[in-house]
Amino acid sequence: MIAVDTSSWIAFLEGSSGEDVQLLDRALEDRQVVMVPVVLTELLSDANLPSDVAETISEVPLIEVASGYWQRAGALQAKVLAKRGKARLGDALIAQSCIDQGIPLITRDRDFRAFAEAANLNLVLGTGTHRR
C-alpha cells in the first residue's frame, strides 16, 4: 500500500509526467492506494475539480486515524520546527498518517524531507516540485 500527497495527485490529474505519476497510476491499477484524509480534503477543496473526479477519488479507501494521532502529529510538527524545518500543519498531519500506518508517501513537495529526517516517514520524492 502507498499514500500520495496532494502535489502528486494534482500532477496525476493534470496529466503531468514523472516517476510519482507513474507509481500512482500503477498503484491505482493494482488497488494499492490509500487516501490520507487531509489530502482528500485538499483535493476536494478545488472548486474546479470535475464532479466525476471528486467522486472517484472519494472512493479510494481512507487511512484510519489511530488513537493519539493528534498528539503525535503535534509532537512531530514541534520536532521539525525545533530543527528549524518547514512544517505546515497539513503536511504534519499527512506525514503522521503515513508514519502511524507504516505506509510510504509519494510526493513532489520537498518540504516532506524534514518529516522524513525527523521521524520514520518512508518518502518517495517525485520529479518536479510543487509548493502549496
Short mmCIF file of N, CA and C in Angstrom, two decimals:
data_model
loop_
_atom_site.label_atom_id
_atom_site.label_comp_id
_atom_site.label_asym_id
_atom_site.label_seq_id
_atom_site.Cartn_x
_atom_site.Cartn_y
_atom_site.Cartn_z
N MET A 1 0.82 -1.18 0.00
CA MET A 1 0.00 0.00 0.00
C MET A 1 0.87 1.25 0.00
N ILE A 2 0.36 2.30 -0.63
CA ILE A 2 1.04 3.59 -0.64
C ILE A 2 0.01 4.69 -0.40
N ALA A 3 0.51 5.83 0.03
CA ALA A 3 -0.29 7.04 0.14
C ALA A 3 0.35 8.07 -0.79
N VAL A 4 -0.45 9.01 -1.21
CA VAL A 4 0.02 10.01 -2.19
C VAL A 4 -0.37 11.39 -1.70
N ASP A 5 0.60 12.29 -1.69
CA ASP A 5 0.36 13.67 -1.28
C ASP A 5 -0.39 14.42 -2.37
N THR A 6 -0.97 15.51 -1.97
CA THR A 6 -1.74 16.37 -2.88
C THR A 6 -0.93 16.76 -4.12
N SER A 7 0.34 17.08 -3.94
CA SER A 7 1.17 17.53 -5.06
C SER A 7 1.24 16.49 -6.18
N SER A 8 1.39 15.23 -5.82
CA SER A 8 1.47 14.18 -6.84
C SER A 8 0.10 13.84 -7.40
N TRP A 9 -0.94 13.92 -6.56
CA TRP A 9 -2.30 13.73 -7.09
C TRP A 9 -2.61 14.80 -8.14
N ILE A 10 -2.25 16.05 -7.85
CA ILE A 10 -2.51 17.13 -8.80
C ILE A 10 -1.77 16.87 -10.12
N ALA A 11 -0.51 16.48 -10.02
CA ALA A 11 0.27 16.18 -11.23
C ALA A 11 -0.39 15.06 -12.02
N PHE A 12 -0.85 14.04 -11.33
CA PHE A 12 -1.53 12.91 -11.97
C PHE A 12 -2.81 13.38 -12.67
N LEU A 13 -3.63 14.14 -11.96
CA LEU A 13 -4.91 14.60 -12.50
C LEU A 13 -4.73 15.57 -13.66
N GLU A 14 -3.61 16.30 -13.66
CA GLU A 14 -3.33 17.24 -14.76
C GLU A 14 -2.67 16.56 -15.95
N GLY A 15 -2.33 15.27 -15.81
CA GLY A 15 -1.70 14.54 -16.90
C GLY A 15 -0.21 14.80 -17.03
N SER A 16 0.41 15.27 -15.95
CA SER A 16 1.85 15.51 -15.97
C SER A 16 2.59 14.18 -15.99
N SER A 17 3.87 14.26 -16.32
CA SER A 17 4.70 13.05 -16.31
C SER A 17 5.58 13.08 -15.08
N GLY A 18 6.18 11.95 -14.78
CA GLY A 18 7.09 11.85 -13.65
C GLY A 18 6.97 10.48 -13.00
N GLU A 19 8.00 10.14 -12.25
CA GLU A 19 8.03 8.85 -11.58
C GLU A 19 6.87 8.71 -10.60
N ASP A 20 6.56 9.80 -9.89
CA ASP A 20 5.47 9.75 -8.92
C ASP A 20 4.13 9.47 -9.60
N VAL A 21 3.91 10.08 -10.75
CA VAL A 21 2.68 9.89 -11.50
C VAL A 21 2.59 8.44 -11.99
N GLN A 22 3.70 7.91 -12.46
CA GLN A 22 3.72 6.51 -12.92
C GLN A 22 3.45 5.56 -11.76
N LEU A 23 4.06 5.82 -10.61
CA LEU A 23 3.82 4.98 -9.44
C LEU A 23 2.36 5.03 -9.00
N LEU A 24 1.78 6.21 -9.01
CA LEU A 24 0.38 6.36 -8.64
C LEU A 24 -0.51 5.62 -9.63
N ASP A 25 -0.24 5.75 -10.91
CA ASP A 25 -1.04 5.08 -11.93
C ASP A 25 -1.02 3.57 -11.73
N ARG A 26 0.18 3.02 -11.52
CA ARG A 26 0.30 1.56 -11.29
C ARG A 26 -0.39 1.14 -10.01
N ALA A 27 -0.22 1.92 -8.96
CA ALA A 27 -0.83 1.58 -7.67
C ALA A 27 -2.36 1.63 -7.75
N LEU A 28 -2.89 2.58 -8.50
CA LEU A 28 -4.34 2.64 -8.69
C LEU A 28 -4.83 1.40 -9.44
N GLU A 29 -4.11 1.02 -10.48
CA GLU A 29 -4.48 -0.18 -11.24
C GLU A 29 -4.47 -1.41 -10.35
N ASP A 30 -3.50 -1.49 -9.44
CA ASP A 30 -3.36 -2.64 -8.55
C ASP A 30 -4.17 -2.50 -7.26
N ARG A 31 -4.92 -1.40 -7.13
CA ARG A 31 -5.71 -1.11 -5.94
C ARG A 31 -4.84 -1.11 -4.68
N GLN A 32 -3.72 -0.44 -4.77
CA GLN A 32 -2.76 -0.38 -3.67
C GLN A 32 -2.61 1.03 -3.09
N VAL A 33 -3.57 1.91 -3.38
CA VAL A 33 -3.51 3.29 -2.89
C VAL A 33 -4.50 3.48 -1.75
N VAL A 34 -4.04 4.15 -0.71
CA VAL A 34 -4.94 4.59 0.35
C VAL A 34 -4.89 6.11 0.39
N MET A 35 -5.99 6.70 0.76
CA MET A 35 -6.12 8.15 0.77
C MET A 35 -5.92 8.69 2.18
N VAL A 36 -5.05 9.68 2.30
CA VAL A 36 -4.89 10.38 3.56
C VAL A 36 -6.06 11.37 3.67
N PRO A 37 -6.81 11.37 4.78
CA PRO A 37 -7.96 12.26 4.89
C PRO A 37 -7.66 13.73 4.58
N VAL A 38 -6.53 14.24 5.02
CA VAL A 38 -6.16 15.64 4.76
C VAL A 38 -5.97 15.86 3.25
N VAL A 39 -5.37 14.90 2.57
CA VAL A 39 -5.16 15.01 1.13
C VAL A 39 -6.52 15.04 0.40
N LEU A 40 -7.44 14.18 0.82
CA LEU A 40 -8.77 14.18 0.21
C LEU A 40 -9.43 15.55 0.39
N THR A 41 -9.31 16.10 1.57
CA THR A 41 -9.88 17.43 1.84
C THR A 41 -9.24 18.49 0.93
N GLU A 42 -7.92 18.44 0.80
CA GLU A 42 -7.24 19.42 -0.06
C GLU A 42 -7.68 19.26 -1.51
N LEU A 43 -7.78 18.04 -1.99
CA LEU A 43 -8.19 17.83 -3.39
C LEU A 43 -9.62 18.28 -3.62
N LEU A 44 -10.52 17.97 -2.70
CA LEU A 44 -11.93 18.33 -2.86
C LEU A 44 -12.17 19.83 -2.68
N SER A 45 -11.18 20.55 -2.15
CA SER A 45 -11.33 22.00 -1.98
C SER A 45 -11.15 22.78 -3.28
N ASP A 46 -10.74 22.07 -4.35
CA ASP A 46 -10.60 22.71 -5.66
C ASP A 46 -11.98 22.87 -6.28
N ALA A 47 -12.44 24.12 -6.38
CA ALA A 47 -13.77 24.40 -6.91
C ALA A 47 -13.92 23.97 -8.36
N ASN A 48 -12.80 23.80 -9.08
CA ASN A 48 -12.85 23.42 -10.48
C ASN A 48 -12.70 21.91 -10.71
N LEU A 49 -12.62 21.15 -9.63
CA LEU A 49 -12.48 19.70 -9.75
C LEU A 49 -13.78 19.12 -10.32
N PRO A 50 -13.68 18.42 -11.45
CA PRO A 50 -14.90 17.83 -12.03
C PRO A 50 -15.57 16.86 -11.04
N SER A 51 -16.88 16.85 -11.03
CA SER A 51 -17.61 16.04 -10.06
C SER A 51 -17.32 14.55 -10.19
N ASP A 52 -17.08 14.06 -11.41
CA ASP A 52 -16.77 12.63 -11.58
C ASP A 52 -15.41 12.30 -10.98
N VAL A 53 -14.46 13.22 -11.08
CA VAL A 53 -13.13 13.02 -10.47
C VAL A 53 -13.26 13.06 -8.95
N ALA A 54 -14.03 14.00 -8.43
CA ALA A 54 -14.26 14.09 -6.99
C ALA A 54 -14.88 12.80 -6.46
N GLU A 55 -15.82 12.26 -7.20
CA GLU A 55 -16.47 11.01 -6.80
C GLU A 55 -15.48 9.85 -6.82
N THR A 56 -14.66 9.78 -7.86
CA THR A 56 -13.70 8.68 -7.99
C THR A 56 -12.65 8.73 -6.88
N ILE A 57 -12.07 9.89 -6.62
CA ILE A 57 -11.03 9.96 -5.58
C ILE A 57 -11.63 9.75 -4.19
N SER A 58 -12.91 10.06 -4.04
CA SER A 58 -13.57 9.84 -2.75
C SER A 58 -13.79 8.36 -2.47
N GLU A 59 -13.69 7.54 -3.49
CA GLU A 59 -13.86 6.09 -3.34
C GLU A 59 -12.58 5.38 -2.94
N VAL A 60 -11.44 6.08 -3.00
CA VAL A 60 -10.17 5.48 -2.57
C VAL A 60 -10.26 5.27 -1.05
N PRO A 61 -9.90 4.07 -0.57
CA PRO A 61 -10.01 3.81 0.87
C PRO A 61 -9.19 4.80 1.71
N LEU A 62 -9.80 5.27 2.79
CA LEU A 62 -9.14 6.24 3.67
C LEU A 62 -8.25 5.55 4.69
N ILE A 63 -7.13 6.18 5.00
CA ILE A 63 -6.27 5.73 6.10
C ILE A 63 -7.04 5.97 7.40
N GLU A 64 -7.01 5.01 8.27
CA GLU A 64 -7.64 5.15 9.58
C GLU A 64 -6.82 6.08 10.47
N VAL A 65 -7.49 6.90 11.22
CA VAL A 65 -6.83 7.76 12.20
C VAL A 65 -6.77 6.99 13.51
N ALA A 66 -5.56 6.69 13.97
CA ALA A 66 -5.35 5.88 15.16
C ALA A 66 -5.45 6.74 16.43
N SER A 67 -5.76 6.10 17.54
CA SER A 67 -5.84 6.78 18.83
C SER A 67 -4.51 7.49 19.12
N GLY A 68 -4.60 8.71 19.57
CA GLY A 68 -3.41 9.50 19.89
C GLY A 68 -2.79 10.20 18.69
N TYR A 69 -3.45 10.09 17.54
CA TYR A 69 -2.94 10.67 16.29
C TYR A 69 -2.67 12.16 16.42
N TRP A 70 -3.62 12.90 16.96
CA TRP A 70 -3.49 14.35 17.01
C TRP A 70 -2.31 14.77 17.88
N GLN A 71 -2.11 14.07 18.97
CA GLN A 71 -0.99 14.37 19.85
C GLN A 71 0.34 14.06 19.16
N ARG A 72 0.41 12.90 18.49
CA ARG A 72 1.65 12.54 17.78
C ARG A 72 1.94 13.51 16.64
N ALA A 73 0.89 13.94 15.93
CA ALA A 73 1.08 14.90 14.83
C ALA A 73 1.61 16.23 15.37
N GLY A 74 1.08 16.67 16.51
CA GLY A 74 1.57 17.91 17.13
C GLY A 74 3.02 17.79 17.55
N ALA A 75 3.36 16.64 18.14
CA ALA A 75 4.75 16.42 18.56
C ALA A 75 5.68 16.35 17.35
N LEU A 76 5.21 15.74 16.27
CA LEU A 76 6.02 15.66 15.05
C LEU A 76 6.27 17.05 14.48
N GLN A 77 5.22 17.85 14.40
CA GLN A 77 5.39 19.21 13.89
C GLN A 77 6.35 20.00 14.77
N ALA A 78 6.22 19.86 16.08
CA ALA A 78 7.12 20.56 17.01
C ALA A 78 8.56 20.11 16.81
N LYS A 79 8.77 18.82 16.58
CA LYS A 79 10.13 18.29 16.38
C LYS A 79 10.77 18.89 15.12
N VAL A 80 9.99 18.97 14.05
CA VAL A 80 10.51 19.55 12.80
C VAL A 80 10.78 21.04 12.99
N LEU A 81 9.86 21.74 13.62
CA LEU A 81 10.05 23.18 13.85
C LEU A 81 11.25 23.46 14.75
N ALA A 82 11.49 22.59 15.73
CA ALA A 82 12.64 22.76 16.63
C ALA A 82 13.96 22.66 15.87
N LYS A 83 13.95 21.90 14.78
CA LYS A 83 15.15 21.77 13.94
C LYS A 83 15.16 22.83 12.83
N ARG A 84 14.28 23.81 12.97
CA ARG A 84 14.14 24.91 12.02
C ARG A 84 13.72 24.45 10.63
N GLY A 85 13.00 23.33 10.60
CA GLY A 85 12.47 22.82 9.33
C GLY A 85 11.13 23.46 9.02
N LYS A 86 10.71 23.33 7.78
CA LYS A 86 9.41 23.84 7.38
C LYS A 86 8.38 22.77 7.73
N ALA A 87 7.36 23.14 8.48
CA ALA A 87 6.40 22.16 8.97
C ALA A 87 4.99 22.73 8.97
N ARG A 88 4.38 22.74 7.81
CA ARG A 88 2.98 23.17 7.72
C ARG A 88 2.11 22.15 8.44
N LEU A 89 1.01 22.62 9.00
CA LEU A 89 0.12 21.74 9.75
C LEU A 89 -0.40 20.60 8.87
N GLY A 90 -0.87 20.92 7.67
CA GLY A 90 -1.38 19.88 6.77
C GLY A 90 -0.33 18.83 6.47
N ASP A 91 0.91 19.26 6.25
CA ASP A 91 1.99 18.32 5.97
C ASP A 91 2.27 17.43 7.17
N ALA A 92 2.23 18.01 8.36
CA ALA A 92 2.46 17.23 9.58
C ALA A 92 1.36 16.17 9.74
N LEU A 93 0.13 16.53 9.45
CA LEU A 93 -0.98 15.58 9.55
C LEU A 93 -0.85 14.46 8.52
N ILE A 94 -0.45 14.81 7.31
CA ILE A 94 -0.24 13.81 6.25
C ILE A 94 0.90 12.87 6.65
N ALA A 95 2.00 13.45 7.07
CA ALA A 95 3.16 12.64 7.46
C ALA A 95 2.81 11.70 8.61
N GLN A 96 2.12 12.20 9.62
CA GLN A 96 1.79 11.36 10.77
C GLN A 96 0.85 10.22 10.38
N SER A 97 -0.08 10.47 9.48
CA SER A 97 -0.96 9.40 9.00
C SER A 97 -0.15 8.26 8.39
N CYS A 98 0.83 8.61 7.59
CA CYS A 98 1.67 7.60 6.93
C CYS A 98 2.58 6.90 7.93
N ILE A 99 3.15 7.66 8.85
CA ILE A 99 4.03 7.07 9.87
C ILE A 99 3.26 6.07 10.72
N ASP A 100 2.05 6.46 11.16
CA ASP A 100 1.25 5.58 12.01
C ASP A 100 0.95 4.24 11.34
N GLN A 101 0.71 4.27 10.05
CA GLN A 101 0.33 3.06 9.33
C GLN A 101 1.51 2.36 8.67
N GLY A 102 2.70 2.98 8.73
CA GLY A 102 3.88 2.39 8.08
C GLY A 102 3.75 2.34 6.58
N ILE A 103 3.11 3.36 6.03
CA ILE A 103 2.83 3.42 4.59
C ILE A 103 3.73 4.47 3.94
N PRO A 104 4.39 4.13 2.83
CA PRO A 104 5.21 5.13 2.12
C PRO A 104 4.34 6.26 1.56
N LEU A 105 4.93 7.45 1.49
CA LEU A 105 4.26 8.62 0.94
C LEU A 105 4.96 9.05 -0.34
N ILE A 106 4.19 9.14 -1.41
CA ILE A 106 4.69 9.66 -2.68
C ILE A 106 4.32 11.14 -2.73
N THR A 107 5.30 11.98 -3.07
CA THR A 107 5.05 13.42 -3.11
C THR A 107 6.04 14.12 -4.03
N ARG A 108 5.65 15.29 -4.49
CA ARG A 108 6.56 16.20 -5.20
C ARG A 108 7.02 17.32 -4.27
N ASP A 109 6.39 17.42 -3.14
CA ASP A 109 6.65 18.51 -2.20
C ASP A 109 7.87 18.18 -1.35
N ARG A 110 8.96 18.85 -1.61
CA ARG A 110 10.23 18.55 -0.94
C ARG A 110 10.22 18.94 0.54
N ASP A 111 9.22 19.68 0.99
CA ASP A 111 9.12 20.03 2.40
C ASP A 111 8.96 18.78 3.28
N PHE A 112 8.50 17.68 2.69
CA PHE A 112 8.32 16.45 3.46
C PHE A 112 9.66 15.83 3.88
N ARG A 113 10.76 16.27 3.27
CA ARG A 113 12.07 15.74 3.69
C ARG A 113 12.32 15.99 5.17
N ALA A 114 11.86 17.12 5.66
CA ALA A 114 12.05 17.44 7.08
C ALA A 114 11.35 16.42 7.98
N PHE A 115 10.20 15.92 7.54
CA PHE A 115 9.48 14.91 8.32
C PHE A 115 10.17 13.55 8.21
N ALA A 116 10.75 13.27 7.06
CA ALA A 116 11.48 12.01 6.88
C ALA A 116 12.73 12.00 7.78
N GLU A 117 13.36 13.16 7.90
CA GLU A 117 14.56 13.27 8.75
C GLU A 117 14.21 13.23 10.23
N ALA A 118 13.07 13.80 10.59
CA ALA A 118 12.69 13.90 12.00
C ALA A 118 12.02 12.63 12.53
N ALA A 119 11.43 11.87 11.65
CA ALA A 119 10.69 10.66 12.07
C ALA A 119 10.88 9.58 11.03
N ASN A 120 10.19 8.51 11.22
CA ASN A 120 10.36 7.35 10.35
C ASN A 120 9.38 7.39 9.18
N LEU A 121 9.36 8.50 8.44
CA LEU A 121 8.49 8.63 7.27
C LEU A 121 9.21 8.07 6.05
N ASN A 122 8.62 7.07 5.44
CA ASN A 122 9.15 6.48 4.21
C ASN A 122 8.68 7.35 3.05
N LEU A 123 9.60 8.07 2.44
CA LEU A 123 9.27 9.09 1.46
C LEU A 123 9.77 8.70 0.08
N VAL A 124 8.89 8.87 -0.91
CA VAL A 124 9.26 8.67 -2.32
C VAL A 124 9.03 10.02 -2.99
N LEU A 125 10.13 10.73 -3.29
CA LEU A 125 10.02 12.04 -3.92
C LEU A 125 9.89 11.89 -5.43
N GLY A 126 8.89 12.53 -5.98
CA GLY A 126 8.67 12.50 -7.42
C GLY A 126 9.42 13.62 -8.11
N THR A 127 9.37 13.61 -9.42
CA THR A 127 10.01 14.66 -10.21
C THR A 127 9.17 15.92 -10.16
N GLY A 128 9.83 17.03 -10.34
CA GLY A 128 9.12 18.30 -10.29
C GLY A 128 8.97 18.74 -8.84
N THR A 129 8.63 19.96 -8.64
CA THR A 129 8.44 20.47 -7.29
C THR A 129 7.13 21.22 -7.26
N HIS A 130 6.38 20.97 -6.24
CA HIS A 130 5.08 21.64 -6.07
C HIS A 130 5.04 22.21 -4.67
N ARG A 131 4.72 23.45 -4.57
CA ARG A 131 4.55 24.09 -3.26
C ARG A 131 3.09 24.52 -3.14
N ARG A 132 2.48 24.18 -2.04
CA ARG A 132 1.11 24.60 -1.81
C ARG A 132 1.08 25.96 -1.19
#
